[in-house]
PDB file of C-alpha atoms in Angstrom:
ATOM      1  CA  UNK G  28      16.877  18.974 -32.138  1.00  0.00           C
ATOM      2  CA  UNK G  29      15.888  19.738 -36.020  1.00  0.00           C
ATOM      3  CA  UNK G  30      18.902  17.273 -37.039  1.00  0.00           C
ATOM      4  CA  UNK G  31      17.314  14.582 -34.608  1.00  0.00           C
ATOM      5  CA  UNK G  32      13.500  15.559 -35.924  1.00  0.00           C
ATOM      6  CA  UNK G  33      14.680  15.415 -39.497  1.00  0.00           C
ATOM      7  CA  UNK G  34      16.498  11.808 -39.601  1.00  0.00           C
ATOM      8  CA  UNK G  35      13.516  10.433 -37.056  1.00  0.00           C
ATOM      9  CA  UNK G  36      10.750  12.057 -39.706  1.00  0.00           C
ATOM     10  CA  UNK G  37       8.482  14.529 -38.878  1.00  0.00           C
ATOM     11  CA  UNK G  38       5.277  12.115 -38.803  1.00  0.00           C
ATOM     12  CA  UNK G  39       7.531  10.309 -35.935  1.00  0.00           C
ATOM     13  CA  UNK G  40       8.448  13.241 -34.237  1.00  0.00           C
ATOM     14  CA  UNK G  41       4.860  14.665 -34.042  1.00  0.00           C
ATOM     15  CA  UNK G  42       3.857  10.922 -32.992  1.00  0.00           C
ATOM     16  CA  UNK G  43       6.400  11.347 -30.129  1.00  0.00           C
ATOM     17  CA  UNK G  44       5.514  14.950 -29.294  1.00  0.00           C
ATOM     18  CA  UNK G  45       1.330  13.918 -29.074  1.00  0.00           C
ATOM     19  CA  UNK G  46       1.867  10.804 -27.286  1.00  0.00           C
ATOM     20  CA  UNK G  47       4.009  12.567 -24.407  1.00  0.00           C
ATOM     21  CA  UNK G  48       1.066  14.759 -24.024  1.00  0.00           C
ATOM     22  CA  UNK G  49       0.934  17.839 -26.240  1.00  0.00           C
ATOM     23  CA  UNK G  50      -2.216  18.221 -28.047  1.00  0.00           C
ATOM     24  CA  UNK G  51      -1.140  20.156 -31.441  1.00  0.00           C
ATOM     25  CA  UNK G  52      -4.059  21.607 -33.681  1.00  0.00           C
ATOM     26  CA  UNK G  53      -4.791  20.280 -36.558  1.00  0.00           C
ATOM     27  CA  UNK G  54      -2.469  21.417 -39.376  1.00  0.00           C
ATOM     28  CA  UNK G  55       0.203  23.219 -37.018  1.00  0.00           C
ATOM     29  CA  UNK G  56       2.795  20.745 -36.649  1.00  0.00           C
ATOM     30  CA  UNK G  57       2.754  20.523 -40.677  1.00  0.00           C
ATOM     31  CA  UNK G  58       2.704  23.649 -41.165  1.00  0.00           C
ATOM     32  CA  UNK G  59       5.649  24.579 -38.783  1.00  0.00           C
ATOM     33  CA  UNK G  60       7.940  21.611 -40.029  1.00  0.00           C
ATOM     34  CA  UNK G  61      10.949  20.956 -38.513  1.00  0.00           C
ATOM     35  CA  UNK G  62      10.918  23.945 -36.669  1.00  0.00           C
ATOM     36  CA  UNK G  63       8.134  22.338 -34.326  1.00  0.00           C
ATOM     37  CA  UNK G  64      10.672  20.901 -32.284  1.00  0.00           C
ATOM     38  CA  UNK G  65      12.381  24.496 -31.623  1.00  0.00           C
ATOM     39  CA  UNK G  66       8.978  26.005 -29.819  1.00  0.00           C
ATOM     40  CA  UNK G  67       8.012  27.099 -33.239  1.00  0.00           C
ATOM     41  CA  UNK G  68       4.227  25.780 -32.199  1.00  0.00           C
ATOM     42  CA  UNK G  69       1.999  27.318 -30.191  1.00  0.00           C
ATOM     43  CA  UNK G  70       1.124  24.880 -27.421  1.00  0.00           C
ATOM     44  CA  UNK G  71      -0.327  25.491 -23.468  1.00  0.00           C
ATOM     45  CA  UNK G  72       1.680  25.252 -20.273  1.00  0.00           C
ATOM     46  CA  UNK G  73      -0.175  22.216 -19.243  1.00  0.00           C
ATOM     47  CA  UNK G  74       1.117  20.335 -22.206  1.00  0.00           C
ATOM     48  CA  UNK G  75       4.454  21.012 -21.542  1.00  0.00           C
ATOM     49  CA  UNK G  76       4.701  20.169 -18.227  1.00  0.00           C
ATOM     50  CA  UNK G  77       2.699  16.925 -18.842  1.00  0.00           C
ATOM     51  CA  UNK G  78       5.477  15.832 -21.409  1.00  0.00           C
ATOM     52  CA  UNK G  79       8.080  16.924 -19.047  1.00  0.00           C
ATOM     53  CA  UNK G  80       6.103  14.299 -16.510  1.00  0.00           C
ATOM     54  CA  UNK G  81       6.562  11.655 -18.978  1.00  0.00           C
ATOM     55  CA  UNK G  82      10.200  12.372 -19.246  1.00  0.00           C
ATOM     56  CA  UNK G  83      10.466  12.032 -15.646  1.00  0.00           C
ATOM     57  CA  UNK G  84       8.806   8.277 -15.715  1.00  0.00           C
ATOM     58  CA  UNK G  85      11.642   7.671 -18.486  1.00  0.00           C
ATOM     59  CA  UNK G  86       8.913   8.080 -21.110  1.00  0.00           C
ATOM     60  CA  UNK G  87       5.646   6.550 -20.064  1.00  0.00           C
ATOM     61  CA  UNK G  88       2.542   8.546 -20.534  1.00  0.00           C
ATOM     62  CA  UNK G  89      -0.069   9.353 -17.900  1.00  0.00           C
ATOM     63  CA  UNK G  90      -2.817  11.646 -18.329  1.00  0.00           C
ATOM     64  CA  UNK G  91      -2.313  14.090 -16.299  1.00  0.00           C
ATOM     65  CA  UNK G  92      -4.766  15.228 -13.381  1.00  0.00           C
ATOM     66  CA  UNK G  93      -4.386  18.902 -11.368  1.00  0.00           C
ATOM     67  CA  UNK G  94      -6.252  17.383  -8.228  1.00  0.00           C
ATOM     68  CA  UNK G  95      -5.384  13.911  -6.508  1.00  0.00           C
ATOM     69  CA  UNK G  96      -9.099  13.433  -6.527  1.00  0.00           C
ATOM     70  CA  UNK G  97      -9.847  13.395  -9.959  1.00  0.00           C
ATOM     71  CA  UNK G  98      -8.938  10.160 -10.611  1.00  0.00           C
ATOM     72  CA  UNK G  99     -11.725   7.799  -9.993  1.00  0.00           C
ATOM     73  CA  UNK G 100     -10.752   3.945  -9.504  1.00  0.00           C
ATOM     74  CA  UNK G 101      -7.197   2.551  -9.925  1.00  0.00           C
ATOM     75  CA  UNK G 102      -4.943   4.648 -11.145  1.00  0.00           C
ATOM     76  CA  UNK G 103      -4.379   4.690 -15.104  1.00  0.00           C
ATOM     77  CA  UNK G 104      -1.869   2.624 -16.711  1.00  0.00           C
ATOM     78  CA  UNK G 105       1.082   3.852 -18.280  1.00  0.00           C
ATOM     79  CA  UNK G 106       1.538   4.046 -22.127  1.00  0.00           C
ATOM     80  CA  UNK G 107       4.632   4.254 -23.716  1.00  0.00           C
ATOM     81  CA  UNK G 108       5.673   7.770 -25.636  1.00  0.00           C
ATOM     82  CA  UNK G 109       8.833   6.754 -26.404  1.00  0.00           C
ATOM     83  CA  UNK G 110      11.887   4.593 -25.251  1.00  0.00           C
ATOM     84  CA  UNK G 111      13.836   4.180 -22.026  1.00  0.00           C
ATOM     85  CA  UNK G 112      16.797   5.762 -23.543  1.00  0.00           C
ATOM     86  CA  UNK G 113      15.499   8.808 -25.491  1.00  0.00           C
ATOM     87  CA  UNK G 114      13.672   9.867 -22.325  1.00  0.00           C
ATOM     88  CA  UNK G 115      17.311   9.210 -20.401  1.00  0.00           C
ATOM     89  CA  UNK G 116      19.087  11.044 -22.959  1.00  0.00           C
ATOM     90  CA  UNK G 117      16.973  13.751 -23.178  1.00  0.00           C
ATOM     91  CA  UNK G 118      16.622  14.511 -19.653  1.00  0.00           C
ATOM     92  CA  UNK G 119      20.688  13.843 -19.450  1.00  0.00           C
ATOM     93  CA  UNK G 120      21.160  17.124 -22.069  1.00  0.00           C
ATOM     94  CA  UNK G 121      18.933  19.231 -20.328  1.00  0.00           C
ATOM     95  CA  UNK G 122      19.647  18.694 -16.987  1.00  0.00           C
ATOM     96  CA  UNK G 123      21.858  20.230 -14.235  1.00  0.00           C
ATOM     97  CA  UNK G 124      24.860  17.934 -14.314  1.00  0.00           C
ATOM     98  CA  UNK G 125      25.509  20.453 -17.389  1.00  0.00           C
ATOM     99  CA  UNK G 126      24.719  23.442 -16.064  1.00  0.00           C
ATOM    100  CA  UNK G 127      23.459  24.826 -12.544  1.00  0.00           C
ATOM    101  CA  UNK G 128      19.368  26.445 -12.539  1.00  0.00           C
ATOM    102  CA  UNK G 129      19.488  30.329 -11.779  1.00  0.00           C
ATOM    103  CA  UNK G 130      17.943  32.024  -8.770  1.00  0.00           C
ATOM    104  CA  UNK G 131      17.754  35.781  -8.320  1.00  0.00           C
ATOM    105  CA  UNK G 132      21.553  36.310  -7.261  1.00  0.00           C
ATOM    106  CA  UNK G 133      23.372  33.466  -9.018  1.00  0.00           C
ATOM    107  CA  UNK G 134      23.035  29.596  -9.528  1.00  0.00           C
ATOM    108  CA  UNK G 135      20.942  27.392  -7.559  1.00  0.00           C
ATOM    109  CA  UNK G 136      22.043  23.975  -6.010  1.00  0.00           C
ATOM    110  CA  UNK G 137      18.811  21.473  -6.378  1.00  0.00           C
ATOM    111  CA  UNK G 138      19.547  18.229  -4.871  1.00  0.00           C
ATOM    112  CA  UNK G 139      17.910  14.714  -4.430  1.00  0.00           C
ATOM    113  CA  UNK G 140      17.115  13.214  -7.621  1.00  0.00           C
ATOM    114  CA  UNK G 141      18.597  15.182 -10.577  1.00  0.00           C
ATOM    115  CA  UNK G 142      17.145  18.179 -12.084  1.00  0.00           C
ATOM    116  CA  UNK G 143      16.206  19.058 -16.002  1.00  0.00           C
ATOM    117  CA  UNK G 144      14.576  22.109 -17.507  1.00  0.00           C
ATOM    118  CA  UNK G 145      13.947  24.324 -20.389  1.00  0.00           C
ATOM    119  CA  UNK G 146      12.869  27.688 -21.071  1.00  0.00           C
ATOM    120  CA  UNK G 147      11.140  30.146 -23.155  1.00  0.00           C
ATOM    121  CA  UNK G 148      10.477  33.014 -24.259  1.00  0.00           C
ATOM    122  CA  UNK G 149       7.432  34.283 -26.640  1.00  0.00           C
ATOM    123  CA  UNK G 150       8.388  36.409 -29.875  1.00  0.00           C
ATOM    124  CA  UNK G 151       8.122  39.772 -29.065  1.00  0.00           C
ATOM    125  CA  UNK G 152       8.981  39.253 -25.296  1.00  0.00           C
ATOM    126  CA  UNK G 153       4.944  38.640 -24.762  1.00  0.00           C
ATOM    127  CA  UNK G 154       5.594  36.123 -22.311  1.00  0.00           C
ATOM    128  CA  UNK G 155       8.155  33.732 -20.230  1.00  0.00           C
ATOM    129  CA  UNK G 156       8.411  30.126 -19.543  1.00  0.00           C
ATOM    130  CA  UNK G 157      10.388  27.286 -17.831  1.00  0.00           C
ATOM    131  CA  UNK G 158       9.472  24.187 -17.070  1.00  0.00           C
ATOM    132  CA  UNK G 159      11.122  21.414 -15.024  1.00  0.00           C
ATOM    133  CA  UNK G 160      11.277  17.641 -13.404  1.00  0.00           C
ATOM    134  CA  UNK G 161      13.275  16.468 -10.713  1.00  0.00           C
ATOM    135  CA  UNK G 162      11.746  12.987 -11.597  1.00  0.00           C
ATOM    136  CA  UNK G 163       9.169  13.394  -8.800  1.00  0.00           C
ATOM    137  CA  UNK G 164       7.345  16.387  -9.578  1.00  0.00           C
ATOM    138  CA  UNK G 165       7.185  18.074 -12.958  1.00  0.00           C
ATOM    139  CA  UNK G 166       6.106  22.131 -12.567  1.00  0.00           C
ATOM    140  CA  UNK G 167       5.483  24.485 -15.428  1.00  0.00           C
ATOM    141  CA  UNK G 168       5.677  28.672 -14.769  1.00  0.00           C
ATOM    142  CA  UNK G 169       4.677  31.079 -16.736  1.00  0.00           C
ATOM    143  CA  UNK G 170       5.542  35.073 -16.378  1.00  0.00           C
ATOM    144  CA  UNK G 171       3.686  37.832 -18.794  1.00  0.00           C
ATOM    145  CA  UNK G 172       0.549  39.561 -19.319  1.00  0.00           C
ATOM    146  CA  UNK G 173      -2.329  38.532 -19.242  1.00  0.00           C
ATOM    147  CA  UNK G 174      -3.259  41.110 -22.273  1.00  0.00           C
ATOM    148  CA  UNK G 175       0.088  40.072 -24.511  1.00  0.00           C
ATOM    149  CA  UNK G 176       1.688  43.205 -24.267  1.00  0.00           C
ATOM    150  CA  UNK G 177       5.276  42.882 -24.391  1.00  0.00           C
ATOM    151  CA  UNK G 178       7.904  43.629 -22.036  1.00  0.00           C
ATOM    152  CA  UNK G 179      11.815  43.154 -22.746  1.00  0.00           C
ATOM    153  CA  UNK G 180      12.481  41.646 -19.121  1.00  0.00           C
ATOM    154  CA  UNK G 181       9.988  38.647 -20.247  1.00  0.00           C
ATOM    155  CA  UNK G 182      12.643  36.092 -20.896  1.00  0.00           C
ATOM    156  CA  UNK G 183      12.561  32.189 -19.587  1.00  0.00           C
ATOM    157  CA  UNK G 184      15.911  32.604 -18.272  1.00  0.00           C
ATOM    158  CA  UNK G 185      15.363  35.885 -16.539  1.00  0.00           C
ATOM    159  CA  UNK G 186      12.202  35.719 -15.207  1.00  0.00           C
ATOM    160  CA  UNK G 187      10.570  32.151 -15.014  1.00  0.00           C
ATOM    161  CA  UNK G 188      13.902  30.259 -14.459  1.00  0.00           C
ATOM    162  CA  UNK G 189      14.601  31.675 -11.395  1.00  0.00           C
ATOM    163  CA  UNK G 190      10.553  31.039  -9.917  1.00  0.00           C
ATOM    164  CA  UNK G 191      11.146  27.691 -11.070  1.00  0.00           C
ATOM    165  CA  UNK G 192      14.525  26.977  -9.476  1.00  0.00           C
ATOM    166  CA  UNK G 193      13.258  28.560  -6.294  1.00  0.00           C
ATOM    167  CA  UNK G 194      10.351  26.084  -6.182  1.00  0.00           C
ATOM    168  CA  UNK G 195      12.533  22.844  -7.092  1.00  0.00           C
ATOM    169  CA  UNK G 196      14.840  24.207  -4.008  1.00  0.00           C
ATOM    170  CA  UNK G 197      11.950  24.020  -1.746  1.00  0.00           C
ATOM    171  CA  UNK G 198      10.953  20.713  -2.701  1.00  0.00           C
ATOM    172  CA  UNK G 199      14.312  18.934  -2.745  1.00  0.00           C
ATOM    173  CA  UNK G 200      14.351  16.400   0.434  1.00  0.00           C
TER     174      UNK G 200
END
């Protein structure tokens, strides 16, 4: 990801990043560098999962509601975050033709329409992440405290994978 960041630019890859939905704050993504593409930035849940949407439309942008019924009117037109075959190939590396999602017990079969997903985990084992498309729905879960205290068992793979996985399974047709 740093190799691909550094011969795109970083003013590209930040382009990229904001217009698949994650609102940086001013200064971060400079200030991180390269390393912004690693997690290196603090950004929210909703962010994420909203640029994992866009993945799933093979990289067109929608603002993204939490309520059908927020949208007054037609629905919003798509913009384009990046190509056709970045948001292919992306969703191709991180997706379960490479490796199977775990569930408490061993690794979950998701079928239907292909799966992708990442994890995370904070420093200092503060929190846990994972979020996922299966090109319908995109879902984001987070595990910690709500205080920040850490906890060693707070790791995306250990802890949010699994809820993740377990919701995908539920949805699959």
């Amino acid at each position: 990801a740093i190799r691909a960041a550094e011969l795109a630019g970083l003013p590209r890859s930040i382009g990229m990043v904001e217009a698949a939905g994650i609102r940086l704050a001013q200064g971060t993504a400079a200030d991180a560098g390269l390393a912004l593409v690693t997690g290196a930035v603090g950004v929210s849940l909703f962010d994420v999962t909203t640029a994992y949407a866009t993945l799933a439309r093979r990289g067109e942008f929608i603002e993204t509601t939490l309520f059908a019924d927020e949208r007054a009117g037609a629905a919003p037109e798509p913009t384009r975050a990046m190509s056709e075959a970045t948001a292919n190939a992306i969703f191709d590396m991180l997706s379960d033709r490479h490796r199977a999602p775990l569930v408490h017990g061993g690794p979950s079969q998701i079928g239907g329409l292909g799966f992708m997903w990442k994890t995370g985990t904070s420093s200092g084992h503060a929190d846990a992440w994972a979020v996922g498309t299966n090109r319908r729905f995109a879902v984001g879960v987070w595990a910690g405290h709500f205080g920040g205290a850490g906890d060693p068992a707070f790791t995306g793979s250990g802890i949010a994978e699994p809820i993740l996985a377990e919701i995908f399974a539920r949805l699959a047709p």
